[in-house]
Each structure stands twice: as structure tokens, then as C-alpha cells.
Coordinates of C-alpha atoms in Angstrom, one line a residue:
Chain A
X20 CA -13.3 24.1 -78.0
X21 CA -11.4 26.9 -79.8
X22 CA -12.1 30.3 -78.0
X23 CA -13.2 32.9 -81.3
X24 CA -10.9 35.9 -81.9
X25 CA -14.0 38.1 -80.9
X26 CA -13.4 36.8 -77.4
X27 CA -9.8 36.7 -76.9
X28 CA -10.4 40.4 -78.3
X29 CA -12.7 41.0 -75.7
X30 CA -10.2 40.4 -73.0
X31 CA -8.2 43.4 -74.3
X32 CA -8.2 47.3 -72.1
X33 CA -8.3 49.9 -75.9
X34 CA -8.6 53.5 -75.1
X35 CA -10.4 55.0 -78.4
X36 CA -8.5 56.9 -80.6
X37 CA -10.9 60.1 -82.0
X38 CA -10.1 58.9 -85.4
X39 CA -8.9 55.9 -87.3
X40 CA -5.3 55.5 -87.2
X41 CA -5.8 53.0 -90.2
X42 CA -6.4 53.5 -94.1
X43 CA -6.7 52.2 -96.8
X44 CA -4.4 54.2 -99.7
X45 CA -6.4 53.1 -102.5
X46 CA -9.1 51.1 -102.1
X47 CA -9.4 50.6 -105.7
X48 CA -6.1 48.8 -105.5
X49 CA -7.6 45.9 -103.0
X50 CA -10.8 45.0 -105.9
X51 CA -8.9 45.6 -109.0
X52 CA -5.2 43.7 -108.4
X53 CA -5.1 41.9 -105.1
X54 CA -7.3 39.1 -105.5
X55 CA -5.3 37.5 -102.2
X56 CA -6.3 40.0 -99.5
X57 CA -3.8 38.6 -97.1
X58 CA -4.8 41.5 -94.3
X59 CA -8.2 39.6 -94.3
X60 CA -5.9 36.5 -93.5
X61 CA -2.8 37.4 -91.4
X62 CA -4.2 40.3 -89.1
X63 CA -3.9 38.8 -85.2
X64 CA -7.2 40.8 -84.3
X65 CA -9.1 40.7 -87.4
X66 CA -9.3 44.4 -88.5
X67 CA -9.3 43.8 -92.3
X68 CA -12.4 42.2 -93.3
X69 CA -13.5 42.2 -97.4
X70 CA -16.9 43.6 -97.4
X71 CA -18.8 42.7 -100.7
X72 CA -21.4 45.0 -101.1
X73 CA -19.3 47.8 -100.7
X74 CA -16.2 46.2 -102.4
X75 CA -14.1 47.6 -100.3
X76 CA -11.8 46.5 -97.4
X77 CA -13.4 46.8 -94.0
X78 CA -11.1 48.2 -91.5
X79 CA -12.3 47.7 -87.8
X80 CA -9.5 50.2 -86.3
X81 CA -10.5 49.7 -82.8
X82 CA -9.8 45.9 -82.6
X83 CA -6.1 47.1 -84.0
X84 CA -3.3 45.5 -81.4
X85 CA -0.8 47.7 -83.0
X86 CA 1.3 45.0 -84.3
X87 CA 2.3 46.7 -87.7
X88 CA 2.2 43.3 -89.4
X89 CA -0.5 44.8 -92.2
X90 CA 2.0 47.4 -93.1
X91 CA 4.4 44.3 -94.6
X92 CA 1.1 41.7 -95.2
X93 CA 0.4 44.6 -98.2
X94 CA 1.6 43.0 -101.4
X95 CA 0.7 46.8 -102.8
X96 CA 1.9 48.6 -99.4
X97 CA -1.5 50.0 -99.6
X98 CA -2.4 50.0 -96.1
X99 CA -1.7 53.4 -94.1
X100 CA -1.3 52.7 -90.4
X101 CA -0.2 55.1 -88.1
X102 CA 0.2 54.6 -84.3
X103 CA -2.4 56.3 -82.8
X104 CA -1.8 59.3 -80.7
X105 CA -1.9 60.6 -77.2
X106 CA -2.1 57.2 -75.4
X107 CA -4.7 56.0 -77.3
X108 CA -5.4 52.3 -78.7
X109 CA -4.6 48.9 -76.9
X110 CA -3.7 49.2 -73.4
X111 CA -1.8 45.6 -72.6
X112 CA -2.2 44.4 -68.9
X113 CA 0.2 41.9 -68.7
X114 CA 2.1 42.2 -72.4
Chain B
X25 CA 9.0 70.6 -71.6
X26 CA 10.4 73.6 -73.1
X27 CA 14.4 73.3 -72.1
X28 CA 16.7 71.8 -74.1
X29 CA 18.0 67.9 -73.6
X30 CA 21.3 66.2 -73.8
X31 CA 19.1 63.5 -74.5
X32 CA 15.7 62.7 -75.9
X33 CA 15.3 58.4 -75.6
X34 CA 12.2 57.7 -77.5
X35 CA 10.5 54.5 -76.1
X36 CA 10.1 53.5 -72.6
X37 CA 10.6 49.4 -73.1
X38 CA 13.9 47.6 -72.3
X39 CA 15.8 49.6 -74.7
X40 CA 15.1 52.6 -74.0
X41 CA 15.2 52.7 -70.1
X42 CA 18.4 51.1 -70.0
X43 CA 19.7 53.8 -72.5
X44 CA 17.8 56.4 -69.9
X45 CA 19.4 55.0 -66.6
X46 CA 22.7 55.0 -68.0
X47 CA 22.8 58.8 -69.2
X48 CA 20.7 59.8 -65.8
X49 CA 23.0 57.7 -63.7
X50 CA 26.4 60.0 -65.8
X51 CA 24.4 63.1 -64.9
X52 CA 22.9 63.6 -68.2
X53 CA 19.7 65.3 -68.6
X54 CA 17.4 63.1 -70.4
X55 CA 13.8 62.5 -71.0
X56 CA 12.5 59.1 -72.3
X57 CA 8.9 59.8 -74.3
X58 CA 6.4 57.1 -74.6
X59 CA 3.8 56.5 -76.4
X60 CA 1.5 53.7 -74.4
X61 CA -0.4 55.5 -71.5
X62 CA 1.9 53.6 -69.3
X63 CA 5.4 51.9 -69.8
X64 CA 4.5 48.3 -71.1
X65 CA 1.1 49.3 -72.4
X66 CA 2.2 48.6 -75.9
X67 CA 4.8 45.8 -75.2
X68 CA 5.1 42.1 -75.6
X69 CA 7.6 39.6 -75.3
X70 CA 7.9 35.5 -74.2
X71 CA 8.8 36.7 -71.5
X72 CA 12.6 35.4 -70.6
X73 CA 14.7 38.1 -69.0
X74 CA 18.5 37.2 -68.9
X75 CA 19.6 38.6 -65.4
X76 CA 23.3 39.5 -66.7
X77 CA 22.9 42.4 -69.0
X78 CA 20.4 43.9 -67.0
X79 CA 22.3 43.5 -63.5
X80 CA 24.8 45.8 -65.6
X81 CA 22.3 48.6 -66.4
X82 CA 21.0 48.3 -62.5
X83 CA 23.9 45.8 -60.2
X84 CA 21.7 43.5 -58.1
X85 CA 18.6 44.4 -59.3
X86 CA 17.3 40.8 -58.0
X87 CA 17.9 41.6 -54.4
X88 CA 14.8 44.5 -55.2
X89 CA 12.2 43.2 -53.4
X90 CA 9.8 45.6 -55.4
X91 CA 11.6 44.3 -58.7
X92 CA 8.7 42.9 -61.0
X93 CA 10.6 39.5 -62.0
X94 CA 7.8 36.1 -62.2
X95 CA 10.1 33.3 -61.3
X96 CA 13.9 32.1 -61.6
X97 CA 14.2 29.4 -64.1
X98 CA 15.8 26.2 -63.2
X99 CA 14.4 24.1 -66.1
X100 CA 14.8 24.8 -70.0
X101 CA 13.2 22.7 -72.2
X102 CA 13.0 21.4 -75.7
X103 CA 10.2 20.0 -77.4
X104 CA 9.9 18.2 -80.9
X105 CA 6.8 17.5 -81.9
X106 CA 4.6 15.6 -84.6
X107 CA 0.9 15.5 -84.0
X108 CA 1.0 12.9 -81.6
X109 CA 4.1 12.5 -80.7
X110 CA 7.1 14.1 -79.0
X111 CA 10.6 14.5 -78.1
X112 CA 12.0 16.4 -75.0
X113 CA 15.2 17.4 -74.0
X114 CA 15.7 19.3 -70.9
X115 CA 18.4 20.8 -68.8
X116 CA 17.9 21.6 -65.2
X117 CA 20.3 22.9 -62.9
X118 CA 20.4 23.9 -59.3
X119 CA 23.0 26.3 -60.2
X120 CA 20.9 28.5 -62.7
X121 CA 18.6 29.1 -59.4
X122 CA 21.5 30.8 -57.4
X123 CA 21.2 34.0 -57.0
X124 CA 21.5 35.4 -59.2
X125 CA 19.9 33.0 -61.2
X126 CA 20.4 32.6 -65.1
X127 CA 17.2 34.0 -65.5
X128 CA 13.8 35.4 -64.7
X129 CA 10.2 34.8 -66.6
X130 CA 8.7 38.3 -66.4
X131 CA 5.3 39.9 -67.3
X132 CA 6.3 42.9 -69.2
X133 CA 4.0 45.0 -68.6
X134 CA 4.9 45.0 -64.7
X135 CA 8.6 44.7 -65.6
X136 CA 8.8 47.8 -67.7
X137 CA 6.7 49.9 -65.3
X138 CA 9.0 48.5 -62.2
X139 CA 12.1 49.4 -64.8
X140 CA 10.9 53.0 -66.0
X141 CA 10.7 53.8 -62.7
X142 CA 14.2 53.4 -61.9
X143 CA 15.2 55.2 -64.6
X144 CA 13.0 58.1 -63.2
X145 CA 15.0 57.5 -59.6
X146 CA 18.2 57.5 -61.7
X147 CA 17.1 61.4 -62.8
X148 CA 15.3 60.6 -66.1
X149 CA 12.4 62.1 -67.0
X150 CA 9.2 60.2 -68.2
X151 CA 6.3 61.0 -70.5
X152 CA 4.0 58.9 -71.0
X153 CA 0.9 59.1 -74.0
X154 CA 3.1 61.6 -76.1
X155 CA 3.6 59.9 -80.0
X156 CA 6.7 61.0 -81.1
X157 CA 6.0 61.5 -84.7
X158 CA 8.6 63.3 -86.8
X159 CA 12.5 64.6 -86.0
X160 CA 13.7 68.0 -86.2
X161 CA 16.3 68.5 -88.4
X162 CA 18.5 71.1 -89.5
X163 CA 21.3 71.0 -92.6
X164 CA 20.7 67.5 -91.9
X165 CA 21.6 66.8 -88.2
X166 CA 18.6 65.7 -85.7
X167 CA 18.1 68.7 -83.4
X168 CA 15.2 66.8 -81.9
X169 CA 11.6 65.7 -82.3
X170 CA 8.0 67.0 -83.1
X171 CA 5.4 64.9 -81.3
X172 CA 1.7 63.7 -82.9
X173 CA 0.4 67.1 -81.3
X174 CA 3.0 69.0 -82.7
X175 CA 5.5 70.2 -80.0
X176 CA 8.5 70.0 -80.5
X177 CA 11.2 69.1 -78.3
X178 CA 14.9 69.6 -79.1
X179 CA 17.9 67.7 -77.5
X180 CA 22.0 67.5 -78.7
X181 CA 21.1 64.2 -80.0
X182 CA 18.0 61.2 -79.5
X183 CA 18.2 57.3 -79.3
X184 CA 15.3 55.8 -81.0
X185 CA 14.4 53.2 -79.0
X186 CA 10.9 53.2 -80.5
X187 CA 10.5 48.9 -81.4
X188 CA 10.4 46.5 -84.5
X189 CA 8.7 49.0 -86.6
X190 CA 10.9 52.1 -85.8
X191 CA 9.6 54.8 -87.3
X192 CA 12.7 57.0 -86.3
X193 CA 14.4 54.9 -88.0
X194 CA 12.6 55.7 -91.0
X195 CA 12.4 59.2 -90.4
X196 CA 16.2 59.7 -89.9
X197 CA 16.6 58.1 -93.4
X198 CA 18.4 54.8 -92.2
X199 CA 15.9 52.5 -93.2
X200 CA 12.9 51.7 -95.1
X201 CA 10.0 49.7 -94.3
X202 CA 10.6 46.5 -93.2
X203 CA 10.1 43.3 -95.3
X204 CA 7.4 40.1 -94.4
X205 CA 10.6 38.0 -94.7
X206 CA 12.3 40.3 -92.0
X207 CA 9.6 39.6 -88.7
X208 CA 8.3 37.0 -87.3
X209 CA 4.4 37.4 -85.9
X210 CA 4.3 36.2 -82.3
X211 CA 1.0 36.0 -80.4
X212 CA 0.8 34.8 -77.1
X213 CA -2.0 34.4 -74.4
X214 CA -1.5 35.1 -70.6
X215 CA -3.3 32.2 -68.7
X216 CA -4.2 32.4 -64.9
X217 CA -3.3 29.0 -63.3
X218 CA -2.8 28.4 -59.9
X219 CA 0.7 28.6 -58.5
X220 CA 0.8 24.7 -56.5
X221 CA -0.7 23.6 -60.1
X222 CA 1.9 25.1 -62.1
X223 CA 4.8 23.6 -59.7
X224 CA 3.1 20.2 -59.8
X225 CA 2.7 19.9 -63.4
X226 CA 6.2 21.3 -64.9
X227 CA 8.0 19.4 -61.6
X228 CA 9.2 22.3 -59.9
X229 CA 10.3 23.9 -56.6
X230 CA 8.4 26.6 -55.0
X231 CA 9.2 29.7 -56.9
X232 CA 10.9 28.2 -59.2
X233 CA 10.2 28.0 -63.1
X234 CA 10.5 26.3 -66.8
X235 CA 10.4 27.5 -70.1
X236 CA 9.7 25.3 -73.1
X237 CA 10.2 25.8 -77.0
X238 CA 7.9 23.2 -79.0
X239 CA 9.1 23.0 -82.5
X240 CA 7.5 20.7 -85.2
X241 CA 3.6 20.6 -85.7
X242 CA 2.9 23.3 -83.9
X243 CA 4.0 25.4 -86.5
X244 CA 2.1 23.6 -89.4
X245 CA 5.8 23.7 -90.8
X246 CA 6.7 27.3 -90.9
X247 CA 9.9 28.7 -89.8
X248 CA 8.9 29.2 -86.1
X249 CA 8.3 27.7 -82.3
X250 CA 5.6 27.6 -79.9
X251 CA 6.3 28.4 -76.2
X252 CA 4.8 27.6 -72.7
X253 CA 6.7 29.5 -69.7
X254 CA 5.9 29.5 -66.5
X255 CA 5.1 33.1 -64.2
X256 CA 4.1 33.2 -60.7
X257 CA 0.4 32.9 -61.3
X258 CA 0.4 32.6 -65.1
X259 CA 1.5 30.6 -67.8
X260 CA 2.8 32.2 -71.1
X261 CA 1.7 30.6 -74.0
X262 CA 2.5 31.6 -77.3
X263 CA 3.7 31.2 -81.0
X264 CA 5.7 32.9 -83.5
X265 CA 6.2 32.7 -87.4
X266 CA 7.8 33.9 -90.0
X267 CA 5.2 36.8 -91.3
X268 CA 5.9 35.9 -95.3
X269 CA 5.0 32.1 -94.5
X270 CA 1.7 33.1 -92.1
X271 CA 1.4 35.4 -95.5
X272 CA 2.2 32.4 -98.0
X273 CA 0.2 29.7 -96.0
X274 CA -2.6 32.6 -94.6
X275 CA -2.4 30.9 -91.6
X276 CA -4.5 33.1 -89.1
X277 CA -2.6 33.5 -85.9
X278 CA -4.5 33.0 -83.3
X279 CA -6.2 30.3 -84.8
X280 CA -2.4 28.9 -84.8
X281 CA -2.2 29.7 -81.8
X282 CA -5.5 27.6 -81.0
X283 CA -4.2 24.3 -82.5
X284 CA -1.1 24.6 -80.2
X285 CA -3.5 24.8 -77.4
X286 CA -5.1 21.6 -78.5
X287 CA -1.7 20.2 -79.0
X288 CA -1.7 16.6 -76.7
X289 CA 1.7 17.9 -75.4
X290 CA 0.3 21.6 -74.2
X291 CA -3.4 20.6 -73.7
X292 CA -2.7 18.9 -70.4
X293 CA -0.1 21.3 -69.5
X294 CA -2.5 24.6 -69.4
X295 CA -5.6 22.1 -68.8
X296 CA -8.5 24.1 -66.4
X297 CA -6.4 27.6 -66.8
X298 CA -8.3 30.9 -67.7
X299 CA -7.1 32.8 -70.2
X300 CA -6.4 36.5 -69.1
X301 CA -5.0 38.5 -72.2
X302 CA -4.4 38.2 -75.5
X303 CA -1.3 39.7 -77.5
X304 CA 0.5 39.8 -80.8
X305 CA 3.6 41.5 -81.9
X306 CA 6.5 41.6 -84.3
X307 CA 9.9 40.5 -83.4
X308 CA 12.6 41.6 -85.8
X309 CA 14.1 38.5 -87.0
X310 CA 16.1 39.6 -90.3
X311 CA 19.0 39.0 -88.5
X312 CA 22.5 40.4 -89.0
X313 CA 21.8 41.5 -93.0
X314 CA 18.6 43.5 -91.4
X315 CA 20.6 45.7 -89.2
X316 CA 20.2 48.7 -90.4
X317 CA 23.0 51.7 -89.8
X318 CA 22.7 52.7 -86.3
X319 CA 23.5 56.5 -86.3
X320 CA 23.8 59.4 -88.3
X321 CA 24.0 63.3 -86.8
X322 CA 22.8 63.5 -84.0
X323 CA 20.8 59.9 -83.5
X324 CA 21.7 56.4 -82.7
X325 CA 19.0 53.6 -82.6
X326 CA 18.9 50.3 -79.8
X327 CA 17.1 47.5 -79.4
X328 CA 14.5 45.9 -81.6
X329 CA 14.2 49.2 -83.8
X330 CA 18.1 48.1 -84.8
X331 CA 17.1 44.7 -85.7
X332 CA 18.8 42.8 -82.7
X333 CA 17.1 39.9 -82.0
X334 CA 19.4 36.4 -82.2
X335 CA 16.0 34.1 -82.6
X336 CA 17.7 30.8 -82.3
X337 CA 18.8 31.4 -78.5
X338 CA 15.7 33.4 -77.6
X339 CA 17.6 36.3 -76.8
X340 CA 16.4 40.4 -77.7
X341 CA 15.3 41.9 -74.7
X342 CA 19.1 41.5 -73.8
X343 CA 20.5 42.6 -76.8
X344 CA 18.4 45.5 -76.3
X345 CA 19.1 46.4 -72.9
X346 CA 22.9 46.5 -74.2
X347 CA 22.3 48.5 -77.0
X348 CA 20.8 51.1 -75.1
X349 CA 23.5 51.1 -72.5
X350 CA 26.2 50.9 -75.3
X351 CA 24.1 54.0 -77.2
X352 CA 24.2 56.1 -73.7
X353 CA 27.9 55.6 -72.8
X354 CA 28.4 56.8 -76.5
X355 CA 26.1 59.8 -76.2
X356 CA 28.5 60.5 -72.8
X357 CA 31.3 60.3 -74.3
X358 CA 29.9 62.8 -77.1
X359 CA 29.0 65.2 -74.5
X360 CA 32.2 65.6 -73.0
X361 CA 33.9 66.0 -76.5
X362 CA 31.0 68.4 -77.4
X363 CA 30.3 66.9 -80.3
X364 CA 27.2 64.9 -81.7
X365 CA 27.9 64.4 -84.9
X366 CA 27.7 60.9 -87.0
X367 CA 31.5 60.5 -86.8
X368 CA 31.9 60.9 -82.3
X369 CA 28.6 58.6 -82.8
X370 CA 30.4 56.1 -85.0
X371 CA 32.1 54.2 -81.5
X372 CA 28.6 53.1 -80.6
X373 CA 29.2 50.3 -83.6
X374 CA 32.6 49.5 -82.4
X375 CA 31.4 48.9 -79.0
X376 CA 28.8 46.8 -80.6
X377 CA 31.1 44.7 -82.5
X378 CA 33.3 44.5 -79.6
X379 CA 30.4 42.5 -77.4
X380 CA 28.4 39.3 -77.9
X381 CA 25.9 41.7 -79.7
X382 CA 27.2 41.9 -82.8
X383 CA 29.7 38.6 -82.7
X384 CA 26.6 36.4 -81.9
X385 CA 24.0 37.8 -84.6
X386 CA 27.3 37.7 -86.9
X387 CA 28.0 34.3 -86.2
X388 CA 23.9 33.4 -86.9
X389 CA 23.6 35.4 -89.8
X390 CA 23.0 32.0 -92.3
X391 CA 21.0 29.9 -90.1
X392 CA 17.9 30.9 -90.9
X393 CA 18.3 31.3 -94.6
X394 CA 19.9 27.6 -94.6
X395 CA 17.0 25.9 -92.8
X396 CA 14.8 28.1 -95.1
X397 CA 16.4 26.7 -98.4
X398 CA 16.3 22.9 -96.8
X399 CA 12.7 21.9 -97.7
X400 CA 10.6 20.7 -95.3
X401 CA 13.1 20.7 -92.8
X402 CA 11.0 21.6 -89.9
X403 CA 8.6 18.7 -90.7
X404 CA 11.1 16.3 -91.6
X405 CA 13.3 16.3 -88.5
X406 CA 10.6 15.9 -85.9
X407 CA 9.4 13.2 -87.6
X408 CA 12.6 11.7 -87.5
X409 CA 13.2 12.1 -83.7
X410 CA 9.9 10.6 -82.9
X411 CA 9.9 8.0 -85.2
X412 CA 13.5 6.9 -84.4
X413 CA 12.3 7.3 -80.6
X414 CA 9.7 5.2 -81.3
X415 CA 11.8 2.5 -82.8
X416 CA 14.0 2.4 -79.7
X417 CA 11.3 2.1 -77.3
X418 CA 9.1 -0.2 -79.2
X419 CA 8.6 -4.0 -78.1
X420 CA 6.8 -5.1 -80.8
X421 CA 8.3 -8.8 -81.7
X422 CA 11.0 -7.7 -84.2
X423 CA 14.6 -8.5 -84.1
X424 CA 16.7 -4.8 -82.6
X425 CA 18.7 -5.8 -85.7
X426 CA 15.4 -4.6 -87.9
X427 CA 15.1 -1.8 -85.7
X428 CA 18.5 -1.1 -86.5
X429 CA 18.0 -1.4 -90.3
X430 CA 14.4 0.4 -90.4
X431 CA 15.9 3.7 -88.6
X432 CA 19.0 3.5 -91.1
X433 CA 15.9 3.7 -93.6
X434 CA 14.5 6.6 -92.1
X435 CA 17.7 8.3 -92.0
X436 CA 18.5 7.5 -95.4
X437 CA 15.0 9.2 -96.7
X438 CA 17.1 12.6 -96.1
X439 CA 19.6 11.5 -98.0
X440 CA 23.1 12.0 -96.5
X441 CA 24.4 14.5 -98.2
X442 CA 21.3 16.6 -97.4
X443 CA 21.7 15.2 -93.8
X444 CA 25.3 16.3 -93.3
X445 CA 24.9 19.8 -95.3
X446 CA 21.4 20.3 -92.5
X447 CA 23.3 19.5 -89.4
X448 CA 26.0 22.0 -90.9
X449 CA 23.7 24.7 -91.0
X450 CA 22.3 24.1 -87.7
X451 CA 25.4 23.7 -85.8
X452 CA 26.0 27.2 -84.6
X453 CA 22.4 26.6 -82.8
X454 CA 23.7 24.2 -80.8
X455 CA 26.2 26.2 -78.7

């Protein structure tokens, strides 16, 4: 049985940054000329999900593992993430 | 933290507290700033530590009984795999487990707190939660930094030691952003196993450890490896690709990282463990043509933030542990001249070139581009070795004569030519 990311996420220690450290440049970019989404794809704790109603990339910040892999995924380099500040986001245990 | 630095070392991981140790050990004043809440909070890696270039930062750091090291390894294994089938090749020596031993699995996390805390002993100072965000700079030489709350900090020069997606480096104008070609995407989990079960099961001594690379299948084909290693408690088990082909193929990591754990060769191995934590990471693997310049006035940058990782041996927290020592002794011998400027920091590079740093990446700087242009090479070749393994330890009625002719057919499906130019590409792998 495969364990869902929701889980493995689970295991993880994150102290909340106040604010996103994650955005989206132009969100207009992702409906109009990236048909691909490959942060919906590639991103090891899920934070990118498309969300149809809104048309607009969902970014779930707090799941971020700070990997910095969306910042290349980007065909359009429209993804804006910033480490977040003052100690905040995932806290590793082991590493 | 309103005085002025010799040094401001930027990142408290391997890099950047062997740069730390070095200048506090000279007499250097020096303050490493960290961004995690805790040395380690925002690292990853494998882990294999390489005892040599770390015993040079801190001599017989092994005899520490507090030092945070998982277990010696005697055994190093490789593994070629097709969905049901493998290959393995292993070398185990007693004389890798003399101290000191070749080296150590760690849990990085523990390891960079135990090693930030001897560069605090050396005389360093350490901040931890403080986001360095921007560099000072005046008529174009790096006075210092401004952190994400806006102090600023100022220091006769700063080592960026800030990891694969180095924003100093970015800041200071030696580099843009990095390219999917240029990482690989590792994610790992930490798994709680007992320690008897883990000696049982990889055939080891008490204390002692394994690593093994898996290549083949588990990668779905992509220019990567999985990797099970073996802690006190724990077993490592991770797997890295290239981020353009994870991008090409949207191959979702973890779930990548779920068929290895199904894999019939790992299943067994991590059978009944518990899994602890999950991580992902970058790990720079452009290579040689990714290094970007590694000074200008006033700044240097070490370890994975300069790109120098040698994937094919496994090696980077090594390379950056002797980065940031090589960076220090060059920001001492800038003191004593009184002068920080790019041209007294140009002798960091020739010391560089001087060690296995720069030789070694050098001497791999094709090998990944070669395998890349070889289609299907990392699909083809372990079906080759089990097949042909199969072959020669198949009694199935046939003369070894058509065994002999049926492998020459299997070989032949490369081609020779394609054969000879792939084993060309690959031989600087080897040793």
C-alpha cells in the first residue's frame, strides 16, 4: 500500500510563516499559455494544485519543504518563492 | 550584533561551519547566520559523510564520543535493477572499518547541530532563524548583509554558504537562476528499524553499516539512482532525478519514491520499518560547466551554492566541507594582507584547482551529458546485466554454446560501436 503524500506530509515539524512566502507572478500566465502546469506535477509536497473554479493555481504554502525545485519546474519562471523568514517553515528532525 | 566582522559565513550546513571553524580556529572573528531555527532544520542529504576532509576541518573528530556520526561503513554496494530482477556488486572491507573508517552514515540534522557547535567552541558565533536576504554593497564591493528584518550586518568580506539555490550568489551578480537541467530532485524517507534487524538483513557487524545505489527501474529511466543506507536505528531510503526529466516525464516524486519502496529488491530490505520523516531537496548536479565564479569584492561562495557536487562518486558534503576551509584560509590570508578585494580572493580558485575539488568535477565534466545523449542507456544496460546474468545461471536444457550465441545477441542489440563509444563515456565512473 502506497502511503499518500498527505501522510508523509503529516510526519513533518513546519513553524508558520505569517504570510505566504510563495506567489504566483501572474496568474494569468498559468490559464492563458501553460497548458502543462508542471508545479502541479513535480512539487515533492504538493503545494501547486490547479483549481478550476477559480482558474487559478492553488498554492498551499504551508506544505512547502523549501526545496526551490518550482522556481526551475516554471517554464514562464512565474512562480515567486522566497524562503520564509525568521525560522519559520519546515523544521527537519532527522534531514 | 552591531560590531563589525572579519567574517560573515552565511549558512550553518557543512559548508559553512567548516568555513567558520577554520577562521575561528586563526583567530578570526566570525559569525555564521542561519536561517533554519536550528542547524540542520533545513538540510538533507543521503547521508554518507567521508571522514577525510572533515578530520581536516576538526583532526580526530571520530574519537568524539558526543560526535553525531550513525555507523562506519564497511560494505558499498551496487545494485542494477529491471523490475524483477537484479545485479549486485559489492565491496566490503575490514580495512574501511579502522578507525578511522572510510566513512560514516550520518543523520544530518544531528550532524550539523553536533558540527555547529564546534564551530561555536572554535570562537564562532551562531545565529540561528535570521534570513539573510540581501548584501551590502558599496562602489560595488560587499560590505556585508541586510537580513529579512532588515538589519544589517557589515563584515571585511562574507562566504555564502547559503545551498543549491544560493541566493547570495545571485545577489552578488555571479549567477542567475539555476536551470531544471542543472539539479537533480532527491527525496528520501527516514525509516525506524530495529538495530539487530538492520545488522541481520544487510549482513553486518554490530555497528557497522552499508550503503547501496540501485540504478535501473527504479528510476523509470531517468538520469538518476535510488539509495538504501543504513543508520544506527534508521534506514535512509531515497531517490534522486534529474529535475528536467521528473519535469519532462511529470513523474511525482514521492510517488517515485513509492515504487522503489515496492521495488522486490528494497521491499524486503525496509519490510515492517516505520517511516519517521519525509524530505526533498535539490542537489546541484550541473557539474563542472555550472560552477559559477566563486568571488568577486569582498565574497567567496563554498559548497553546494558553488555547484560542487561530483554525482557519480556520491560525493558533496566533502567537497563542501573543503570549500569552505579552502574559502577561510583565503579570507586569512586577506586579512593579514589587509585586503579583500576580488583579486587577494582570486587564490581561493587556485587552491581549488590545486585539490581533488576541481581536478575530479573537471575530469567528470562529460559524463553526464554522454549518458544523456546515449538513448535509453539507463534502461538498456540493466537489462543487459540481468539478462546476461540470467543466461549464465540458467539450466534450462540448451547447449552453453547457445547461451554463448544468445548473449552475443543481446550484446549485439547495442550495436558495437554504440557499445564501445558508452563504456567510453562511462569509464571515468569507474575509478
Amino acid at each position: 500500500m502506497a502511503t499518500p503524500i498527505e501522510e508523509k506530509l503529516g510526519l513533518l515539524t513546519y513553524k508558520k510563516p505569517p504570510q505566504s512566502h510563495i506567489s504566483i507572478v501572474d496568474p494569468s500566465v498559468c490559464l492563458e499559455r501553460c497548458p502543462e502546469k508542471p508545479c502541479t506535477a513535480i512539487c515533492p509536497a504538493n503545494v501547486y494544485e490547479w483549481n478550476e473554479t477559480r482558474k487559478a493555481i492553488a498554492v498551499s504554502y504551508e506544505n512547502c519543504i523549501e526545496c526551490g525545485g518550482c522556481r526551475m519546474i516554471c517554464p514562464f519562471y512565474n512562480i515567486d518563492c522566497e524562503w520564509p523568514g525568521g525560522g519559520a517553515g519546515v523544521q527537519y528532525k532527522y534531514g | 550584533m552591531s560590531e563589525k566582522f572579519d567574517c560573515i559565513v552565511v549558512g550553518a550546513g557543512p559548508a559553512g561551519i567548516s568555513a567558520a571553524t577554520s577562521l575561528a580556529q586563526a583567530g578570526l572573528s566570525c559569525v555564521v547566520l542561519e536561517r533554519g531555527e536550528y542547524p540542520g532544520a533545513k538540510n538533507v542529504q543521503g547521508a554518507v559523510l567521508y571522514t577525510r576532509m572533515l578530520a581536516e576541518v576538526l583532526p580526530d573528530f571520530w574519537k568524539d564520543p558526543e560526535a553525531a556520526l550513525e555507523r562506519p561503513i564497511a560494505e558499498q554496494r551496487v545494485c542494477i535493477a529491471t523490475e524483477d530482477s537484479w545485479v549486485q556488486v559489492g565491496y566490503k572491507s575490514q580495512r574501511f572499518t579502522k578507525p578511522p573508517p572510510n566513512c560514516y552514515t550520518i543523520i544530518r540534522v544531528r550532524f550539523d547541530q553536533w558540527y555547529a557547535k564546534k564551530a561555536q567552541e572554535a570562537g564562532a558565533e551562531l545565529y540561528c532563524g535570521v534570513m539573510v536576504r540581501d548584501l551590502i554593497r558599496k562602489n560595488g564591493r560587499i560590505l556585508g548583509i541586510v537580513t529579512s528584518e532588515g538589519d544589517e550586518l557589515s563584515a571585511s568580506c562574507v562566504i555564502a554558504c547559503d545551498g543549491v539555490n544560493s541566493i547570495l550568489a545571485q545577489k552578488a551578480g555571479l549567477r542567475s537562476e539555476l536551470r531544471a537541467q542543472e539539479v537533480a530532485m532527491g527525496v528520501k524517507e527516514i525509516l525506524a528499524l530495529d538495530a539487530a534487524k538492520i545488522e541481520d538483513r544487510f549482513n553486518l557487524e554490530k555497528g557497522e553499516g552499508a550503503t547501496i545505489e540501485i540504478f535501473g527501474a527504479v528510476t523509470q529511466g531517468m538520469m538518476g539512482y535510488a539509495f538504501l543506507y543504513t543508520n544506527q536505528e534508521t534506514l535512509s531510503l531515497g531517490v534522486g532525478c534529474k529535475l528536467s526529466e521528473l519535469q519532462k516525464r511529470r513523474v511525482k516524486p514521492y510517488e517515485l519514491l513509492e515504487s522503489v519502496k515496492q521495488h522486490p529488491f528494497v521491499r524486503r530490505l525496509v519490510s515492517g520499518s516505520k517511516t519517521l520523516e519525509y524530505s526533498g531537496h535539490l542537489i546541484p548536479e550541473g557539474g563542472f560547466r555550472s560552477i559559477p565564479p566563486l568571488y568577486t569584492d569582498g565574497f567567496l561562495v563554498a559548497g553546494d551554492a558553488a555547484q560542487l557536487v561530483n554525482p557519480a562518486f556520491r560525493e558533496g558534503s566533502n567537497l563542501a566541507m573543503t570549500s569552505g576551509k579552502l574559502a577561510a584560509e583565503t579570507v586569512i590570508e586577506a586579512k593579514k594582507k589587509g585586503d579583500f578585494s576580488a583579486s587577494a580572493l582570486s587564490s581561493y580558485k587556485r587552491k581549488l584547482q590545486a585539490c581533488y575539488v576541481w581536478k575530479d568535477l573537471y575530469e567528470m565534466r562529460n559524463l553526464e551529458s554522454s549518458v544523456e545523449k546515449s538513448p535509453g542507456f539507463l534502461e538498456f544496460y540493466p537489462r543487459l546485466a540481468c539478462d546476461l546474468a540470467h543466461l549464465r545461471f540458467s539450466v534450462d536444457g540448451q547447449p552453453k554454446r547457445e547461451h554463448f550465441k544468445e548473449a552475443l545477441r543481446l550484446v549485439r542489440r547495442r550495436g558495437f560501436f554504440r557499445l564501445a563509444r558508452d563504456l567510453w563515456a562511462v569509464r571515468k565512473a569507474a575509478l
